[in-house]
């Protein structure tokens, strides 16, 4: 399987951009440690925290990582069940498809 199919090039490009943006901070502990921590965060799924939407939707792994992080934060909301919980589950499951995310956003904006 080629690297492009696994999105390795996307992560390498992002890692280099992050390295260049934070080069003052990185000089304290080195480039090798930066890359180690970056790819560990990719494996753990924490690399999507505080990132722009375009990065989150860039790969299936990023979208799945976002959903896991989102679910960990909000899993207790509506824990008692009921209709509200079903609505929340539907919204969360629809986040997997970026086209639906845009349509949800668009419909929310039109309500204002």
CSV table of C-alpha atoms in Angstrom, one decimal:
chain,number,residue,atom,x,y,z
A,1,UNK,CA,0.0,0.0,0.0
A,2,UNK,CA,1.5,3.4,-1.0
A,3,UNK,CA,2.1,6.2,1.6
A,4,UNK,CA,-0.6,8.4,0.0
A,5,UNK,CA,-3.3,5.8,0.7
A,6,UNK,CA,-2.4,5.9,4.4
A,7,UNK,CA,-2.2,9.7,4.5
A,8,UNK,CA,1.4,9.6,5.7
A,9,UNK,CA,2.3,12.5,3.4
A,10,UNK,CA,-0.4,14.6,5.0
A,11,UNK,CA,1.0,13.9,8.4
A,12,UNK,CA,4.6,14.6,7.4
A,13,UNK,CA,3.6,17.9,5.8
A,14,UNK,CA,1.7,18.9,8.9
A,15,UNK,CA,4.5,17.8,11.2
A,16,UNK,CA,7.0,19.9,9.2
A,17,UNK,CA,4.6,22.9,9.2
A,18,UNK,CA,4.2,22.6,13.0
A,19,UNK,CA,7.9,22.3,13.4
A,20,UNK,CA,8.5,25.5,11.4
A,21,UNK,CA,5.8,27.4,13.3
A,22,UNK,CA,7.2,26.4,16.7
A,23,UNK,CA,10.9,26.3,16.0
A,24,UNK,CA,11.8,28.5,19.0
A,25,UNK,CA,10.0,26.2,21.5
A,26,UNK,CA,11.4,23.0,19.8
A,27,UNK,CA,15.0,24.1,20.0
A,28,UNK,CA,14.9,23.3,23.7
A,29,UNK,CA,14.3,19.6,23.3
A,30,UNK,CA,15.2,18.8,19.7
A,31,UNK,CA,13.7,17.9,16.4
A,32,UNK,CA,13.7,14.1,16.9
A,33,UNK,CA,11.7,14.4,20.1
A,34,UNK,CA,9.3,16.7,18.4
A,35,UNK,CA,8.6,14.2,15.6
A,36,UNK,CA,8.3,11.4,18.2
A,37,UNK,CA,5.7,13.4,20.2
A,38,UNK,CA,3.9,14.5,17.0
A,39,UNK,CA,3.4,10.9,15.7
A,40,UNK,CA,2.6,9.6,19.1
A,41,UNK,CA,-0.2,12.2,19.3
A,42,UNK,CA,-1.4,11.0,15.8
A,43,UNK,CA,-1.5,7.4,17.1
A,44,UNK,CA,-3.3,8.4,20.2
A,45,UNK,CA,-5.8,10.6,18.3
A,46,UNK,CA,-4.9,13.8,20.3
A,47,UNK,CA,-3.4,15.6,17.3
A,48,UNK,CA,-6.7,17.1,16.3
A,49,UNK,CA,-7.2,19.1,19.5
A,50,UNK,CA,-7.3,22.8,18.8
A,51,UNK,CA,-6.9,22.3,15.1
A,52,UNK,CA,-8.8,23.9,12.2
A,53,UNK,CA,-11.7,22.2,10.6
A,54,UNK,CA,-9.9,21.6,7.3
A,55,UNK,CA,-7.3,19.5,9.1
A,56,UNK,CA,-9.9,17.5,11.0
A,57,UNK,CA,-11.7,16.6,7.8
A,58,UNK,CA,-8.4,15.9,5.9
A,59,UNK,CA,-8.2,12.2,6.7
A,60,UNK,CA,-10.5,9.4,8.0
A,61,UNK,CA,-8.2,9.0,11.0
A,62,UNK,CA,-8.6,12.7,11.9
A,63,UNK,CA,-12.4,12.5,11.6
A,64,UNK,CA,-12.5,9.4,13.8
A,65,UNK,CA,-10.1,11.0,16.3
A,66,UNK,CA,-12.3,14.1,16.5
A,67,UNK,CA,-15.4,11.9,17.1
A,68,UNK,CA,-13.7,10.0,19.9
A,69,UNK,CA,-12.5,13.2,21.5
A,70,UNK,CA,-16.0,14.8,21.1
A,71,UNK,CA,-17.7,11.7,22.5
A,72,UNK,CA,-15.3,11.6,25.5
A,73,UNK,CA,-16.2,15.2,26.3
A,74,UNK,CA,-19.9,14.9,25.9
A,75,UNK,CA,-20.8,11.3,26.5
A,76,UNK,CA,-22.6,12.1,29.8
A,77,UNK,CA,-24.9,14.6,28.1
A,78,UNK,CA,-28.4,13.1,27.9
A,79,UNK,CA,-27.3,10.0,29.8
A,80,UNK,CA,-30.8,9.5,31.2
A,81,UNK,CA,-32.0,8.6,27.7
A,82,UNK,CA,-35.1,9.8,26.0
A,83,UNK,CA,-35.7,11.6,22.7
A,84,UNK,CA,-33.0,14.2,23.3
A,85,UNK,CA,-30.4,11.4,23.6
A,86,UNK,CA,-31.4,10.0,20.2
A,87,UNK,CA,-31.1,13.4,18.6
A,88,UNK,CA,-27.6,13.8,20.1
A,89,UNK,CA,-26.6,10.4,18.8
A,90,UNK,CA,-27.9,11.3,15.3
A,91,UNK,CA,-25.9,14.6,15.3
A,92,UNK,CA,-22.7,12.8,16.4
A,93,UNK,CA,-23.1,10.1,13.8
A,94,UNK,CA,-23.7,12.6,11.1
A,95,UNK,CA,-20.4,14.3,11.9
A,96,UNK,CA,-18.7,11.4,10.2
A,97,UNK,CA,-19.8,12.8,6.9
A,98,UNK,CA,-18.3,16.3,6.2
A,99,UNK,CA,-21.0,17.1,3.7
A,100,UNK,CA,-23.6,16.6,6.4
A,101,UNK,CA,-21.6,18.8,8.8
A,102,UNK,CA,-21.8,21.6,6.4
A,103,UNK,CA,-25.5,21.1,5.8
A,104,UNK,CA,-26.1,21.1,9.6
A,105,UNK,CA,-24.1,24.3,10.0
A,106,UNK,CA,-26.0,25.8,7.1
A,107,UNK,CA,-29.4,24.9,8.6
A,108,UNK,CA,-28.4,26.3,12.0
A,109,UNK,CA,-27.3,29.6,10.5
A,110,UNK,CA,-30.6,29.9,8.7
A,111,UNK,CA,-32.4,29.6,12.0
A,112,UNK,CA,-30.8,32.8,13.3
